[in-house]
PDB file of C-alpha atoms in Angstrom:
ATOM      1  CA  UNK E   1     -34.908-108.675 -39.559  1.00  0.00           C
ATOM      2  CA  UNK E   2     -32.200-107.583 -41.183  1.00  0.00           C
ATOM      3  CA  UNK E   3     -28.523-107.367 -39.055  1.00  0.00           C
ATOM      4  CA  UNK E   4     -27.039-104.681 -40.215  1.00  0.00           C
ATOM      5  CA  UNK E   5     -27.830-100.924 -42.378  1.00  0.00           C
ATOM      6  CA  UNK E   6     -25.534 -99.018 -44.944  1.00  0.00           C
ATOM      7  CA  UNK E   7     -26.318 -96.033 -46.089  1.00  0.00           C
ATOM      8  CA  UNK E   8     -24.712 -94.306 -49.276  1.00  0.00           C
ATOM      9  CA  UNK E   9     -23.730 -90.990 -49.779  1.00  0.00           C
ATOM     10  CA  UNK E  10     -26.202 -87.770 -50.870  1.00  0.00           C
ATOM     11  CA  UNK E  11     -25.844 -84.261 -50.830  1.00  0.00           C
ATOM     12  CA  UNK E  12     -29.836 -84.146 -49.820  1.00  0.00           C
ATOM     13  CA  UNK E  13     -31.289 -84.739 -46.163  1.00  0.00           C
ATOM     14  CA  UNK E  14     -29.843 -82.051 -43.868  1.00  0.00           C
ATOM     15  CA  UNK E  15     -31.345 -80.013 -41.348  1.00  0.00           C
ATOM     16  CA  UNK E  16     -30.836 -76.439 -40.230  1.00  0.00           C
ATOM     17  CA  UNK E  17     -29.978 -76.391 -36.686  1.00  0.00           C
ATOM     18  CA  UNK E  18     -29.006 -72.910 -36.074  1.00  0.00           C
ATOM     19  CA  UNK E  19     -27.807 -70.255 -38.739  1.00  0.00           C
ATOM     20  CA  UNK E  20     -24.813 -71.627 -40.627  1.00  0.00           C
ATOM     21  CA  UNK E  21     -25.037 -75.034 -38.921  1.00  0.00           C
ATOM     22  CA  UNK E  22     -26.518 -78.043 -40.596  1.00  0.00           C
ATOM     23  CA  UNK E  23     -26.750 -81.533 -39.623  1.00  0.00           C
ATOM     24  CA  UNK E  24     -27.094 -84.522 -41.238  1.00  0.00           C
ATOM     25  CA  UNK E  25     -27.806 -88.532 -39.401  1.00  0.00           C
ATOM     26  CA  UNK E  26     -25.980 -90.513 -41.790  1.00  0.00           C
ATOM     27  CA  UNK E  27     -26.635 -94.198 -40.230  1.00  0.00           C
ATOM     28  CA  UNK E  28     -27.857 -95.787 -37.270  1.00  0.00           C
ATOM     29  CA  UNK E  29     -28.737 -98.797 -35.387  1.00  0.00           C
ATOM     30  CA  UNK E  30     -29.795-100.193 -32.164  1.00  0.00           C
ATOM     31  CA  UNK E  31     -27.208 -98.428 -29.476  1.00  0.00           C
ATOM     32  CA  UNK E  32     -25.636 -95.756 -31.994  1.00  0.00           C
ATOM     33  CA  UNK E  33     -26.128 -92.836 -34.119  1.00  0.00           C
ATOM     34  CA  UNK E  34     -23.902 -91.047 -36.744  1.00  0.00           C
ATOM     35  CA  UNK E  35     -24.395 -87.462 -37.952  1.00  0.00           C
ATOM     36  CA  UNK E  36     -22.866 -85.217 -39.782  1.00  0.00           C
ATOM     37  CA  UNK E  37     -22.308 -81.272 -38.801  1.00  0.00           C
ATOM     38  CA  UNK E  38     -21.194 -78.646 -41.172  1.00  0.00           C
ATOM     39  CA  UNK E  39     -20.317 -75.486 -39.537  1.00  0.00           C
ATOM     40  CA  UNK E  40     -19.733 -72.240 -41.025  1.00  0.00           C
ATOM     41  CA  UNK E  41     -17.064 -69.903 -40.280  1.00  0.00           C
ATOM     42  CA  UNK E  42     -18.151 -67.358 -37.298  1.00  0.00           C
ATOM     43  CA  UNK E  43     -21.008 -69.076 -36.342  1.00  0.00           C
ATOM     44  CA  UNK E  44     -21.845 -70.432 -32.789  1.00  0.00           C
ATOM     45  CA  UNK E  45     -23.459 -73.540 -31.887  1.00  0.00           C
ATOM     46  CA  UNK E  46     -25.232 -72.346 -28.361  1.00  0.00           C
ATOM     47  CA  UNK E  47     -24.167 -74.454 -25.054  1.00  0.00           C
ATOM     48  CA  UNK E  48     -27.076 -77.669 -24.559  1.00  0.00           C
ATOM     49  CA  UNK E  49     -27.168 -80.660 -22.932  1.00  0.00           C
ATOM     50  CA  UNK E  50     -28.839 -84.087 -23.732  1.00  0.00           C
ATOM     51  CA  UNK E  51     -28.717 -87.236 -22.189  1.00  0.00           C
ATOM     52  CA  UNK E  52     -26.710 -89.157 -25.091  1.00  0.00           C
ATOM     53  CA  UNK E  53     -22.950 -89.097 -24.857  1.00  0.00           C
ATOM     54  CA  UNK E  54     -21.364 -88.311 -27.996  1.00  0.00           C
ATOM     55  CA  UNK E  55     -18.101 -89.119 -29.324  1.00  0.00           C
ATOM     56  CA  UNK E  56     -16.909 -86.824 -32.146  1.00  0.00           C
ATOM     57  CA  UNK E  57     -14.170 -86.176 -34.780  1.00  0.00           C
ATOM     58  CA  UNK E  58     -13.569 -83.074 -36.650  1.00  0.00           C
ATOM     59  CA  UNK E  59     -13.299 -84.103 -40.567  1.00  0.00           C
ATOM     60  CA  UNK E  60     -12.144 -80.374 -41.346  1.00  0.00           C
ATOM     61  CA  UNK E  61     -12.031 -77.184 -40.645  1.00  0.00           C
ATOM     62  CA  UNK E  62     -11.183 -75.543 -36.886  1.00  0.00           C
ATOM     63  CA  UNK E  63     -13.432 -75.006 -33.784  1.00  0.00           C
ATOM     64  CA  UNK E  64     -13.501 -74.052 -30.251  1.00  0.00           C
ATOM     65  CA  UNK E  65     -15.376 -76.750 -28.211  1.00  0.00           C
ATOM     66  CA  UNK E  66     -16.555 -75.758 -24.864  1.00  0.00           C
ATOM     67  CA  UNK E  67     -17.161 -78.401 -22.457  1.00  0.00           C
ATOM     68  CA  UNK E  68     -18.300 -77.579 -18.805  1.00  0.00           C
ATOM     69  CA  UNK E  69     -16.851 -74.026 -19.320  1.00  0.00           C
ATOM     70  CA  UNK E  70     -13.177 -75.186 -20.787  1.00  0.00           C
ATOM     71  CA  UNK E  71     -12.174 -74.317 -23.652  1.00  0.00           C
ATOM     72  CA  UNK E  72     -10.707 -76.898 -26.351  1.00  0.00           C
ATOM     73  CA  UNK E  73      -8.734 -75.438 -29.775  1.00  0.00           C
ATOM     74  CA  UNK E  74     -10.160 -78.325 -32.120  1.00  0.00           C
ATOM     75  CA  UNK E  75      -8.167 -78.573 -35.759  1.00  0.00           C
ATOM     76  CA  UNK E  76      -8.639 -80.993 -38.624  1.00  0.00           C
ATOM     77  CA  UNK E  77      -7.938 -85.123 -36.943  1.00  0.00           C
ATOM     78  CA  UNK E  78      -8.902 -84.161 -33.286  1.00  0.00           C
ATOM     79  CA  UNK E  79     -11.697 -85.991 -31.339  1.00  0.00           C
ATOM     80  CA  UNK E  80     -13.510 -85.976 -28.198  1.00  0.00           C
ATOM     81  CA  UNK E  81     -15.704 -87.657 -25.985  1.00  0.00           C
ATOM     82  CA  UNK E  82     -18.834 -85.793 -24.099  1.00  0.00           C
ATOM     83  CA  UNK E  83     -20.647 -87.650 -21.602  1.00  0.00           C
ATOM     84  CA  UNK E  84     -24.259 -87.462 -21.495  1.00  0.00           C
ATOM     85  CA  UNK E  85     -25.601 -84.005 -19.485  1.00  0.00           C
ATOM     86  CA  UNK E  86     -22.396 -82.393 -19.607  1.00  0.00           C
ATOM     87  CA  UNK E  87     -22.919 -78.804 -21.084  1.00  0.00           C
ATOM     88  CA  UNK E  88     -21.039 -78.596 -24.273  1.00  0.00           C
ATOM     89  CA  UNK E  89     -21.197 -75.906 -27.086  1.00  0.00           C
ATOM     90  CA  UNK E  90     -18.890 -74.970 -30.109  1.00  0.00           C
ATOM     91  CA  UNK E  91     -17.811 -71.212 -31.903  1.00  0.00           C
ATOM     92  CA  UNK E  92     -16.616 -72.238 -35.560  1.00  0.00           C
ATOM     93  CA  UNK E  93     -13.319 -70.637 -36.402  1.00  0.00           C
ATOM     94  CA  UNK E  94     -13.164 -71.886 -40.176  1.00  0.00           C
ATOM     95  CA  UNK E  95     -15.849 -73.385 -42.265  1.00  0.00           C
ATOM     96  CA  UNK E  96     -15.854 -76.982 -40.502  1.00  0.00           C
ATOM     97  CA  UNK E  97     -17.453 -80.748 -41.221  1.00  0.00           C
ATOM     98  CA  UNK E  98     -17.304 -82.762 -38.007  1.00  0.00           C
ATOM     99  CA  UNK E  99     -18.954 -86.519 -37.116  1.00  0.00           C
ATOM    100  CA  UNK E 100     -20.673 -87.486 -34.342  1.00  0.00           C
ATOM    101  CA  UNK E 101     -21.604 -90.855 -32.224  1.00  0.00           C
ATOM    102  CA  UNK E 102     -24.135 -90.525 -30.259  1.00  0.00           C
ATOM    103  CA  UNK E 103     -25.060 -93.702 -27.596  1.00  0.00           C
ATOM    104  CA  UNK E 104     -28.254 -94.653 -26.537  1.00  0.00           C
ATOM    105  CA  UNK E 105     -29.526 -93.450 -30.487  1.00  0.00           C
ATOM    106  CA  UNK E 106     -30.891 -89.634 -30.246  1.00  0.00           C
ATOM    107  CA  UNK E 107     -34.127 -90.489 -31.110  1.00  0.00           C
ATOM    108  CA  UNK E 108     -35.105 -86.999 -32.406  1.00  0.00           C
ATOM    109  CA  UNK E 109     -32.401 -87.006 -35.169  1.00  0.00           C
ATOM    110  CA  UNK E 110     -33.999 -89.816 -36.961  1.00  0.00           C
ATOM    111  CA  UNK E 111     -35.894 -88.955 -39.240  1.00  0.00           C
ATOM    112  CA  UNK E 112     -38.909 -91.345 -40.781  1.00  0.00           C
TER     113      UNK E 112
END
């Protein structure tokens, strides 16, 4: 069994979430997930909740995360850290790429 997974880049393998939002899992292994979101401009991902934390960092672009309620002005270099079950949701101020962490693994982004 192999200790360890890379992955190498592709423009191929992502998944409509909503209109305007796409995601991508890049990697993952036993305890962690990465994915990829691109967001387009004026689009709104909806507020959900899901067991995982996640720990993101926005590549590009500028969002609003909401969080319990509050409101967070996101730009280009900011991160965060949602625990798992707190409501969370994001409205997409400029076309935006962000990465995500997600512990346990979100089983139902890997696709096999």
């Amino acid at each position: 069994m192999s200790t360890y997974k890379v992955e190498k880049t592709s423009k191929d393998g992502y998944i409509k979430v909503f209109d305007g939002i796409e995601r991508k899992t890049l990697v993952y292994g036993d305890n962690t997930l990465l994915t990829e979101f691109k967001l387009e401009k004026g689009k709104i991902l909806p507020a959900h909740s899901h067991p995982e934390e996640q720990t993101g960092y926005l590549v590009s672009g500028h969002i609003i995360l909401i969080i319990n309620g509050e409101r967070h002005e996101m730009k280009a270099g900011d991160s965060w850290a949602i625990h798992g079950e707190a409501e969370h949701g994001a409205e997409t101020i400029e076309d935006s790429v962000a990465v995500e962490i997600f512990s346990p693994v979100r089983a139902s982004y890997i696709l096999e």
